[in-house]
PDB file of C-alpha atoms in Angstrom:
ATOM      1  CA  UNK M   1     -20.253   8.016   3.732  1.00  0.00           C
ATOM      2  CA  UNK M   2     -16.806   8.952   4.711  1.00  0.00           C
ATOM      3  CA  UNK M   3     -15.259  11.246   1.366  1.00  0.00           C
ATOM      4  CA  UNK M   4     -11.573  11.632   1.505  1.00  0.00           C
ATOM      5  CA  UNK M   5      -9.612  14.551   0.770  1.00  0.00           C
ATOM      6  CA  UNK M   6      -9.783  13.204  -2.999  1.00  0.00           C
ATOM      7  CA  UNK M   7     -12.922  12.441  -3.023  1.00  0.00           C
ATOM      8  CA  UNK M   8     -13.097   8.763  -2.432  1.00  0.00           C
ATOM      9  CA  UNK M   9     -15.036   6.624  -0.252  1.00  0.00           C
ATOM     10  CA  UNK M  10     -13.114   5.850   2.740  1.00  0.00           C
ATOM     11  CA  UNK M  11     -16.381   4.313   4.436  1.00  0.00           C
ATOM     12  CA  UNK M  12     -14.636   1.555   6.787  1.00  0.00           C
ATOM     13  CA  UNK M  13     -15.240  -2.298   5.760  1.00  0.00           C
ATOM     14  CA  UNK M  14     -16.733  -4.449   7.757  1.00  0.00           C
ATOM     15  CA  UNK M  15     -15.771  -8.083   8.371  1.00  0.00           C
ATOM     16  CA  UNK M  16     -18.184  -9.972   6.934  1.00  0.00           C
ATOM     17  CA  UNK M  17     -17.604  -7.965   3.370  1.00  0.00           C
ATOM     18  CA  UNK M  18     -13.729  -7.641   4.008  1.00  0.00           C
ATOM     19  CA  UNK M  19     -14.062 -11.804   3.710  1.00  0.00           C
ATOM     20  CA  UNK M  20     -16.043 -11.636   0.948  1.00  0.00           C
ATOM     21  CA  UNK M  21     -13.833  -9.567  -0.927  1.00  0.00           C
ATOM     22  CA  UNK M  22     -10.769 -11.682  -0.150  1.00  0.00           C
ATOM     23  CA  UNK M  23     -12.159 -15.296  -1.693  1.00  0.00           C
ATOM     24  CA  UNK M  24     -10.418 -14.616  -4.749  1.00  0.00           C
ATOM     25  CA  UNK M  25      -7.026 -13.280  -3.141  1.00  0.00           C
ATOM     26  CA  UNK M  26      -3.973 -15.551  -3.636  1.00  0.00           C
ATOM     27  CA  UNK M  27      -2.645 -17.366  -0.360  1.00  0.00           C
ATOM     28  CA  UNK M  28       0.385 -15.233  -0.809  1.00  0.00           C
ATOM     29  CA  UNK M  29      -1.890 -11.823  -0.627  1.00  0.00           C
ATOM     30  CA  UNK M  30      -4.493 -12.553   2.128  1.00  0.00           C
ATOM     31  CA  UNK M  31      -0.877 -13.198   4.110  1.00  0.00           C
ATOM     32  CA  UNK M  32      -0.037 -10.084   2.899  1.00  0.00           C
ATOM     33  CA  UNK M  33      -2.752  -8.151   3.794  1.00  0.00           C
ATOM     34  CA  UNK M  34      -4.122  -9.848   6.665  1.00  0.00           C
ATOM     35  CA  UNK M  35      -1.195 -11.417   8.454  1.00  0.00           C
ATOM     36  CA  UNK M  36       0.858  -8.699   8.178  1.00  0.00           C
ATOM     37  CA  UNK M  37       3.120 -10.596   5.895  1.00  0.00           C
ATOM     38  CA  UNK M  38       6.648  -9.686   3.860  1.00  0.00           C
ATOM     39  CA  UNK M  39       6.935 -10.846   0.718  1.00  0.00           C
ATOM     40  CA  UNK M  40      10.935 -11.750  -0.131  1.00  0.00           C
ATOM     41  CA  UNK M  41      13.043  -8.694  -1.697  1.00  0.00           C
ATOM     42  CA  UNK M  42      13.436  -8.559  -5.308  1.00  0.00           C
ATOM     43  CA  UNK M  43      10.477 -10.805  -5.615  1.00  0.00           C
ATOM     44  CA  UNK M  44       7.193  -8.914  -6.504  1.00  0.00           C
ATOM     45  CA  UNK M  45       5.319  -8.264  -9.411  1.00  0.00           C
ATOM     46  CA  UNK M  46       5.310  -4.757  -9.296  1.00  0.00           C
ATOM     47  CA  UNK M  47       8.752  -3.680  -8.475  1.00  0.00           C
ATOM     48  CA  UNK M  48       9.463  -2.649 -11.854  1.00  0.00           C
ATOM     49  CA  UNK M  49       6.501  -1.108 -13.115  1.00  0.00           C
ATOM     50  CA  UNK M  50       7.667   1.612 -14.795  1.00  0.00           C
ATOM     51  CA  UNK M  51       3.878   2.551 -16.714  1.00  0.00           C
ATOM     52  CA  UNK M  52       1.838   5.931 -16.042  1.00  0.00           C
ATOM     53  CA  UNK M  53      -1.237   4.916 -13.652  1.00  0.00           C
ATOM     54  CA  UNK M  54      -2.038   4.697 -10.095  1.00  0.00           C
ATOM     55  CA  UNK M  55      -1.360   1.626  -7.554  1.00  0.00           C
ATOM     56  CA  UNK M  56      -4.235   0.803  -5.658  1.00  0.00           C
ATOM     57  CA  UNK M  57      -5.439  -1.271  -2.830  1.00  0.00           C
ATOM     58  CA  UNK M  58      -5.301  -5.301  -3.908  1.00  0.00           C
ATOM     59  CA  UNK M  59      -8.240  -5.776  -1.867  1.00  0.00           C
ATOM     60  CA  UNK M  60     -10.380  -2.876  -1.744  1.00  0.00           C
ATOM     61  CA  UNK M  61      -9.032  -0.882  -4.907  1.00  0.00           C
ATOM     62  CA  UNK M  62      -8.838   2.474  -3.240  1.00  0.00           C
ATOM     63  CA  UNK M  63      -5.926   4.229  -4.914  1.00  0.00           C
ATOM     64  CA  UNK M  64      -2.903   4.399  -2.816  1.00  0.00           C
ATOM     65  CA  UNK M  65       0.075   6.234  -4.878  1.00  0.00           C
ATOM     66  CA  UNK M  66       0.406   7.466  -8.328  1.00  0.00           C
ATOM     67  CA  UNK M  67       2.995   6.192 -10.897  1.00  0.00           C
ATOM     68  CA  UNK M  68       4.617   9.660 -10.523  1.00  0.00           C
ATOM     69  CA  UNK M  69       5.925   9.346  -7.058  1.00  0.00           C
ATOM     70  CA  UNK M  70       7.089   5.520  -7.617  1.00  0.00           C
ATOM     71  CA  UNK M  71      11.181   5.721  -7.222  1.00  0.00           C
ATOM     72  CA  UNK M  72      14.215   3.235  -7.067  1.00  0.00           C
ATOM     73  CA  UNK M  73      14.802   2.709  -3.327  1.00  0.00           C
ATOM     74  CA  UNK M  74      17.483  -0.250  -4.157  1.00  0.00           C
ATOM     75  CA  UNK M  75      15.314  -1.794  -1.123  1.00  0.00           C
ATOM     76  CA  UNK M  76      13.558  -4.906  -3.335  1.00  0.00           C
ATOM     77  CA  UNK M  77      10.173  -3.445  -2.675  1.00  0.00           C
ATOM     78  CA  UNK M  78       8.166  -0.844  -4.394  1.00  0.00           C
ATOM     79  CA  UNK M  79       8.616   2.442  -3.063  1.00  0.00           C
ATOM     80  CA  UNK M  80       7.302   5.895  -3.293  1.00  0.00           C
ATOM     81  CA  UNK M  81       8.065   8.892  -2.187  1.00  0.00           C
ATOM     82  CA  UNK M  82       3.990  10.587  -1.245  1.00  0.00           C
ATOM     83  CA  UNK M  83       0.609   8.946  -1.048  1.00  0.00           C
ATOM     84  CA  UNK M  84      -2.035   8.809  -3.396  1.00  0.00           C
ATOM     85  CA  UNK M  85      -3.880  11.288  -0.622  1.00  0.00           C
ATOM     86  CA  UNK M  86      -2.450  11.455   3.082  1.00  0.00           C
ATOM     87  CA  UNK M  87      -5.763   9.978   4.102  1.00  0.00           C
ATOM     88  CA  UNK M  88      -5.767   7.163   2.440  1.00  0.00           C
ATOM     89  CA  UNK M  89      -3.119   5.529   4.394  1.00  0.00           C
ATOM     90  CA  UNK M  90      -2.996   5.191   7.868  1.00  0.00           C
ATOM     91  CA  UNK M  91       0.142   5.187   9.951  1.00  0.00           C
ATOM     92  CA  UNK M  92       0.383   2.710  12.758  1.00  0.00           C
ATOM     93  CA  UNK M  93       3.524   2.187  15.323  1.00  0.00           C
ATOM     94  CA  UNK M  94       4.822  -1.707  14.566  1.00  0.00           C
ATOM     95  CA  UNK M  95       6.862  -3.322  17.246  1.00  0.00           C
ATOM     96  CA  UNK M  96       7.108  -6.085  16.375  1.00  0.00           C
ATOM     97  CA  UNK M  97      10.265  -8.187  15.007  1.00  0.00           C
ATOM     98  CA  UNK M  98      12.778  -6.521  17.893  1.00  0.00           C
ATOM     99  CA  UNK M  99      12.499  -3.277  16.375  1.00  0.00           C
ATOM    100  CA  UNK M 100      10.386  -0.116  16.024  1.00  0.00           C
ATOM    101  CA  UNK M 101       9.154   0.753  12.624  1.00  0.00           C
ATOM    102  CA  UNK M 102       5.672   2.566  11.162  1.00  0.00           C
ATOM    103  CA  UNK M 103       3.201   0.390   9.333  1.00  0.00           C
ATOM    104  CA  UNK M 104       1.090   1.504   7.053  1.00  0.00           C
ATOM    105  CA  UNK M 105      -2.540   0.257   6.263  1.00  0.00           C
ATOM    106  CA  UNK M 106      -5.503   1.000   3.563  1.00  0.00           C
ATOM    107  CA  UNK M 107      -7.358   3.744   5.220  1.00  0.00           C
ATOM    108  CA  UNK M 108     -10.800   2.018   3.842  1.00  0.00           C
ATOM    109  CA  UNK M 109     -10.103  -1.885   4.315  1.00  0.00           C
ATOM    110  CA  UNK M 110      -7.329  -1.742   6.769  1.00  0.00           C
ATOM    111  CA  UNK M 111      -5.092  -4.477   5.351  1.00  0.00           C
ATOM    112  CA  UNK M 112      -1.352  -4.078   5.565  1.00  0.00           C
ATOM    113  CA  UNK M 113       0.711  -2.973   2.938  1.00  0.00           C
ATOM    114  CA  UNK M 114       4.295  -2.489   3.839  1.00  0.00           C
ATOM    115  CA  UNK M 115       6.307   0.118   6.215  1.00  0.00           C
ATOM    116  CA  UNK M 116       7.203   3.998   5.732  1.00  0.00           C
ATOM    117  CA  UNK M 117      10.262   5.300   6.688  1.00  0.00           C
ATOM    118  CA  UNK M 118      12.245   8.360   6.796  1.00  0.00           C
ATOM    119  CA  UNK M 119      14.827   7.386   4.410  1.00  0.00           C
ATOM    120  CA  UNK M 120      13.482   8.897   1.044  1.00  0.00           C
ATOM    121  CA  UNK M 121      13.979  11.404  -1.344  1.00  0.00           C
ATOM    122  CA  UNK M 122      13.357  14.888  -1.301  1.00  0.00           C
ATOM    123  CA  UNK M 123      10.628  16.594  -1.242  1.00  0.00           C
ATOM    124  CA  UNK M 124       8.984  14.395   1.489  1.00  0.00           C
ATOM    125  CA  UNK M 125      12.313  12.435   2.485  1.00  0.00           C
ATOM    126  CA  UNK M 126      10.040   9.304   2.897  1.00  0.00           C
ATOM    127  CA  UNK M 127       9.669   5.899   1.643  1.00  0.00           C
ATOM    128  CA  UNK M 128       6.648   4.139   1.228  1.00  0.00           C
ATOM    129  CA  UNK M 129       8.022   0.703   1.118  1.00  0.00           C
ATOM    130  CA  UNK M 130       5.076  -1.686  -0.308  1.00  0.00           C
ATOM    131  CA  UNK M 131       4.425  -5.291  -0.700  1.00  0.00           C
ATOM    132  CA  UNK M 132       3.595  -5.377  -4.432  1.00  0.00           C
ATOM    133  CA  UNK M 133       1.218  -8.545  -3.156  1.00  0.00           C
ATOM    134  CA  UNK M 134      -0.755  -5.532  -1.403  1.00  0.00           C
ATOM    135  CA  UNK M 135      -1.236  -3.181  -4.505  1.00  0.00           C
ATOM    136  CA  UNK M 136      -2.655  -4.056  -8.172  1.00  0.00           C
ATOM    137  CA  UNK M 137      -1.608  -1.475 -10.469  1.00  0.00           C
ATOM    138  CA  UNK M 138      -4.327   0.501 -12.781  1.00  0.00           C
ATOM    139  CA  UNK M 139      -2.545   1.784 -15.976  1.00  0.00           C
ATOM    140  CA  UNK M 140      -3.678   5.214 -17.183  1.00  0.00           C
ATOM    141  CA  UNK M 141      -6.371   5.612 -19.607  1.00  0.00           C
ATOM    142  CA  UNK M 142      -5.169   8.162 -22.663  1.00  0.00           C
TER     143      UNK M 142
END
């Protein structure tokens, strides 16, 4: 088993269970995740949760950034400003669609979930800019 620096299982998926773990997905997030699709601005379910928890991976659940570091980009997509863990996202060089931007992926399941850029506020000046289709958010037990 692969332990991140968190603590959680970053183990990669295999295809077989990656499949198996999508039959319940919506069209709209197994295009998401494993098409590398966009979902339209202003659109997604999570762009205004405002509640204390943690967004995690739709597919795999790993947790991917905390409530705390959630921000209004003005962008139409969820952003934050720091990962859940640096390790559980991977950064990948996208160059696709004319231009040249940096994708980001679930370190465990690999599916896409949106673009980071270097356009955010301080302390990090990034943004995390995430297909809510990608995440399912986990409210905070008291």
């Amino acid at each position: 088993m692969i332990r991140s620096s968190a603590g959680f299982d970053l183990t990669p998926i295999d295809a077989g269970k990656r499949a198996e773990m999508a039959q319940g997905l919506s069209a709209e997030v197994r295009h998401v995740l494993f098409e590398h699709g966009t979902e339209p601005p202003f659109c997604g379910g999570l762009l205004h949760e405002q509640g204390d928890g943690t967004f995690v991976c739709a597919l795999c659940g790993l947790p991917l950034f905390r409530s705390a570091a959630k921000f209004e980009s003005g962008t139409g997509w969820p952003s934050f400003w720091e990962p859940f863990a640096p390790d559980h996202i991977h950064e990948i060089r996208d160059a696709s669609h004319g231009m040249v931007r940096t994708e980001i992926r679930c370190a465990r399941c690999d599916s896409h979930l949106g673009h980071v850029f270097s356009d955010g506020p301080a302390p990090t000046g990034r943004r995390y800019c995430l297909n809510s289709a990608a995440l399912r958010f986990q409210r905070a037990t008291s």
